[in-house]
Coordinates of C-alpha atoms and ligand atoms in Angstrom, one line a residue:
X1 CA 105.2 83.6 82.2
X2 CA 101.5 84.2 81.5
X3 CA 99.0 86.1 83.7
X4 CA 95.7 87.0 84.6
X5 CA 93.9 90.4 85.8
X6 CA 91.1 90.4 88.2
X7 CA 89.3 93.8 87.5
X8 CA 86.6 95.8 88.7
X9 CA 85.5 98.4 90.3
X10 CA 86.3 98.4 94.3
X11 CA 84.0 96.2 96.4
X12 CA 83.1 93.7 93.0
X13 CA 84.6 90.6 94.8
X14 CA 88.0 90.4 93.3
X15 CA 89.8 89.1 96.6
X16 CA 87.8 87.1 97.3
X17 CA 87.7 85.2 93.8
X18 CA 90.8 85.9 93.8
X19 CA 91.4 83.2 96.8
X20 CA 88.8 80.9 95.2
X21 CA 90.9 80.9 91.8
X22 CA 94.2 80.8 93.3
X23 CA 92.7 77.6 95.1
X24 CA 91.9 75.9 91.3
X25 CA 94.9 77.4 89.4
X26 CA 97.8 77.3 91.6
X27 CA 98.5 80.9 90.0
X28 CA 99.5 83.4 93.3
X29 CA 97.2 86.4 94.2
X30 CA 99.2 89.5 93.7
X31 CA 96.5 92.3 95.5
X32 CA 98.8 96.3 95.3
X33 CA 96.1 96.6 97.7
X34 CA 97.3 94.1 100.3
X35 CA 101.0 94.8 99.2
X36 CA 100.1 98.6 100.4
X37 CA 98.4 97.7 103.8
X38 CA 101.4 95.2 104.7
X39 CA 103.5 98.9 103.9
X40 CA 101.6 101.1 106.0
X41 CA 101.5 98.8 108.8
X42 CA 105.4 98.2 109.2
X43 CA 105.7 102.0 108.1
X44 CA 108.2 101.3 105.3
X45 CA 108.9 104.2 103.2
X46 CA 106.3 103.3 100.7
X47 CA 103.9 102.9 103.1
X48 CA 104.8 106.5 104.6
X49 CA 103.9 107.9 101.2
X50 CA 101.1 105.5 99.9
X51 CA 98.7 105.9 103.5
X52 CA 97.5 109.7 102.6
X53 CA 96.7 108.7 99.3
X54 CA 94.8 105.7 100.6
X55 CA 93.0 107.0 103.2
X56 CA 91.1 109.8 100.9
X57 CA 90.6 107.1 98.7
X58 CA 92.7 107.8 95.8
X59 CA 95.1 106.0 93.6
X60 CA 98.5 105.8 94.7
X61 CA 101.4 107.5 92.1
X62 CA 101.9 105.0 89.3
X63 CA 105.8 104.7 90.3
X64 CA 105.3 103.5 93.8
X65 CA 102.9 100.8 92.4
X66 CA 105.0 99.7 89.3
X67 CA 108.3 99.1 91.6
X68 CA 106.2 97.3 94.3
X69 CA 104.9 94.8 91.2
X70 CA 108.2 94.8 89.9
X71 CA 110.0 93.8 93.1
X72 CA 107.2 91.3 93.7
X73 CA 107.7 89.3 90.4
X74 CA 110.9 88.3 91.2
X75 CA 110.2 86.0 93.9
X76 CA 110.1 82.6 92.6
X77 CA 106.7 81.9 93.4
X78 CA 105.6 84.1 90.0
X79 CA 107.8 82.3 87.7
X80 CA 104.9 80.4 86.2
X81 CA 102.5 83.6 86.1
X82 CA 100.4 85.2 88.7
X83 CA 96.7 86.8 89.2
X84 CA 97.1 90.1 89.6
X85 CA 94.1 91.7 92.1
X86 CA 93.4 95.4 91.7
X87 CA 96.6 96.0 89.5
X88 CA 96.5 97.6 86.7
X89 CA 94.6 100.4 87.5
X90 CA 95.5 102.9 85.3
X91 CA 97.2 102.9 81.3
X92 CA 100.5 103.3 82.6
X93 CA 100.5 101.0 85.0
X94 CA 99.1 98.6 81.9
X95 CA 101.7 99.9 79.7
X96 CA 104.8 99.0 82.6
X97 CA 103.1 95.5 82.9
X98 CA 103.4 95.0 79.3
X99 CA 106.9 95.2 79.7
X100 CA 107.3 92.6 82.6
X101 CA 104.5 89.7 81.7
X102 CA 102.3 88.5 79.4
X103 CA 98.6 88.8 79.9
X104 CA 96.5 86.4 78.9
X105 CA 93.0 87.1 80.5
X106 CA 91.9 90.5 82.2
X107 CA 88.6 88.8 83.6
X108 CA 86.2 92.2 84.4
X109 CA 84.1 91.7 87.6
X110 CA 81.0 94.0 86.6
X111 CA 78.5 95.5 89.8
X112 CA 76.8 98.1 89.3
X113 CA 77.7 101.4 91.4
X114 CA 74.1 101.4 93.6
X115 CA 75.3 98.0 94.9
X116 CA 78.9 99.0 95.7
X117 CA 78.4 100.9 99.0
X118 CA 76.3 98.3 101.0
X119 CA 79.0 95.4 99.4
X120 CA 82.0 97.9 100.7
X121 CA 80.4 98.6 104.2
X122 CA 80.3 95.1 105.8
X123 CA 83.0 93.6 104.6
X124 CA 85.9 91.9 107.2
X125 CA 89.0 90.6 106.8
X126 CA 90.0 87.2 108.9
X127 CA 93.6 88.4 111.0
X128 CA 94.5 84.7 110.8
X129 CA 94.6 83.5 107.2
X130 CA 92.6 86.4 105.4
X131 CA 89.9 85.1 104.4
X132 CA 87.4 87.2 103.5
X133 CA 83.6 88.1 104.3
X134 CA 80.7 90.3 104.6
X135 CA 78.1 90.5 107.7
X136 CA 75.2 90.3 104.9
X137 CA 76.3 88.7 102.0
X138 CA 79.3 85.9 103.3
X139 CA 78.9 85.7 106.9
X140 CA 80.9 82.6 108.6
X141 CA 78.9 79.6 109.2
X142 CA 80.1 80.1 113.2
X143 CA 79.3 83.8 114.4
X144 CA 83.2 84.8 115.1
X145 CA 84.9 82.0 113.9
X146 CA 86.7 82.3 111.0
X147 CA 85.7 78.8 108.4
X148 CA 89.2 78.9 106.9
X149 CA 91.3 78.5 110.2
X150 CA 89.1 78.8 113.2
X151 CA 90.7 82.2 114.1
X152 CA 88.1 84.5 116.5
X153 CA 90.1 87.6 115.0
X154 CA 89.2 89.7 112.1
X155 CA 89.8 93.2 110.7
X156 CA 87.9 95.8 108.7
X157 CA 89.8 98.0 106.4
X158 CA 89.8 101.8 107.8
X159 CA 89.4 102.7 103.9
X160 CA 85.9 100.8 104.1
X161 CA 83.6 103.6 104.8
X162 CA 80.6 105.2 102.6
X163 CA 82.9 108.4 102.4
X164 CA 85.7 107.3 100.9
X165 CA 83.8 104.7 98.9
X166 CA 82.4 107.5 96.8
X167 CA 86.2 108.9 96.0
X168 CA 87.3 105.2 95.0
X169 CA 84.3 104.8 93.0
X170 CA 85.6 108.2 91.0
X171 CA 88.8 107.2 90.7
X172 CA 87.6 103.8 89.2
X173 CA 85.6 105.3 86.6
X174 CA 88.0 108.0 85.6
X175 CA 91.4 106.1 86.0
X176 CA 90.8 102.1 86.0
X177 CA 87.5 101.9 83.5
X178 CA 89.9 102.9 80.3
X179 CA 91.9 99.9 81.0
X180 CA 88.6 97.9 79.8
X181 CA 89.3 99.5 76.3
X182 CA 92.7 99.2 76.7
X183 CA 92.9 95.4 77.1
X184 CA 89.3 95.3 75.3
X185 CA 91.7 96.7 72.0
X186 CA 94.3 93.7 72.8
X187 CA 92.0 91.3 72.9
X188 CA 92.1 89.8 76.1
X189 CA 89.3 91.3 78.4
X190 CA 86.2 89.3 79.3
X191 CA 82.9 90.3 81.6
X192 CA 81.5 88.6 84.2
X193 CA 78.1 89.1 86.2
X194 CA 79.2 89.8 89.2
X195 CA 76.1 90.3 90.8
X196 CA 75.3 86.8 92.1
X197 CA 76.4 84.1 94.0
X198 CA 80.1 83.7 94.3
X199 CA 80.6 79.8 93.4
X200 CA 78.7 81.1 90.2
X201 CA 81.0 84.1 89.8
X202 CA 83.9 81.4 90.1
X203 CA 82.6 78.9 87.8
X204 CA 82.0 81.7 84.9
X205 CA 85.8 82.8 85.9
X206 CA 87.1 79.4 85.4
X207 CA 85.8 79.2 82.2
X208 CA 86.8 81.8 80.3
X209 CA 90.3 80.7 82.0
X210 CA 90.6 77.3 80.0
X211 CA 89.3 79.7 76.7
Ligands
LIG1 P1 92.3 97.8 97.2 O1 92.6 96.9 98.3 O2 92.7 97.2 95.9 O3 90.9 98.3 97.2 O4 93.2 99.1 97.3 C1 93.2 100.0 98.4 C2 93.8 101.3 98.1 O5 95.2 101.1 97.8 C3 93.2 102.0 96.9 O6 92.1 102.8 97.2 C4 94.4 102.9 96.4 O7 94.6 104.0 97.3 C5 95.6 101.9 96.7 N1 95.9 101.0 95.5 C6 95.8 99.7 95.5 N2 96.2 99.2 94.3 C7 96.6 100.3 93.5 C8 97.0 100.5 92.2 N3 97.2 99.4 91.4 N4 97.2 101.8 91.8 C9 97.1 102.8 92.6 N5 96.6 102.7 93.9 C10 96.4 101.5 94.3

């Protein structure tokens, strides 16, 4: 099993070319992110002890994460290797992954901070198929209908606000940047602009993945 890592700091666009690559690889999204939101919502244990940590926008203890991933590669769909979305986030979450699969591209979605805020702030989630958008940047073609599967629902995460965009952004730069040395060191971290248009972002990503 060999993998890749969708990094970046939060609101770079990794779900959503996460979705995009999972559409030209075949590879599964793993997102702790959405793993964590599925917990709070059916109140599961994890979820119980992950929400406070997620709703003041910091990272959730490395244990909770690293059995969630563990328990996740099992299922069958991973067997061939997976793209994991917002996971590893800090060096011993990288160091417990080393143990369980083999990385072959950590692909680093770079924004700069000033553009992180306005990108966080209008982004919604479709409630059908989750598809993902932003009233500025990726609107649907149809005002309320969802492109993907036509659903007139969507959601916006109660973690999306300038507040608690500011604490993410800390622990990003304190807790997740190292990782870029980390993997940087191992020789499997590349950058992408991810300041543009997202079929660009895509096509750069798809590159560096037949590399
Ligand atoms: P995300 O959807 O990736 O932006 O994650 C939303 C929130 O879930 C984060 O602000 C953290 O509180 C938590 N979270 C997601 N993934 C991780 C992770 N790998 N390590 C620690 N906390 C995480």
């Amino acid at each position: 099993m060999s993998s890749i890592v969708l990094f970046g700091p939060p609101g770079a666009g990794k779900g959503t070319q996460a979705q995009r690559i999972t559409e030209s690889t075949g590879l599964p999204q793993i997102s702790t992110g959405d793993m964590l939101r599925a917990a709070v919502a059916a109140k599961t244990a994890t979820g119980l002890e992950a929400k406070s940590f997620m709703d003041s926008g910091k990272l959730v203890p490395d244990e909770i994460i690293i059995a969630l991933i563990e328990q996740r590669i099992k299922n069958p769909d991973a067997a061939k290797g997976v793209m994991y979305d917002g996971f590893p986030r800090t060096i011993p979450q990288a160091e417990a992954l080393s143990k369980i699969d083999e990385i072959s591209h950590v692909i680093a979605i770079e924004v700069p901070d000033e553009r992180i805020v306005e990108r966080i702030c209008g982004r919604y989630t479709c409630a059908g198929c989750s598809a993902v958008y932003h009233d500025l940047f990726n609107p649907t073609s149809e005002e309320g209908v969802c492109d993907t599967c036509q659903s007139t629902k969507f959601n916006r995460r109660a973690d999306d606000n300038a507040d608690t965009v500011l604490s993410r952004l800390k622990a990003y730069h304190e807790q997740t940047s190292p990782l870029a040395n980390w993997y940087g060191e191992r020789g499997v971290f590349f950058g992408v602009d991810g300041d543009r248009d997202i079929p660009q972002i895509t096509s750069d990503i798809l590159k560096i993945l037949v590399k």
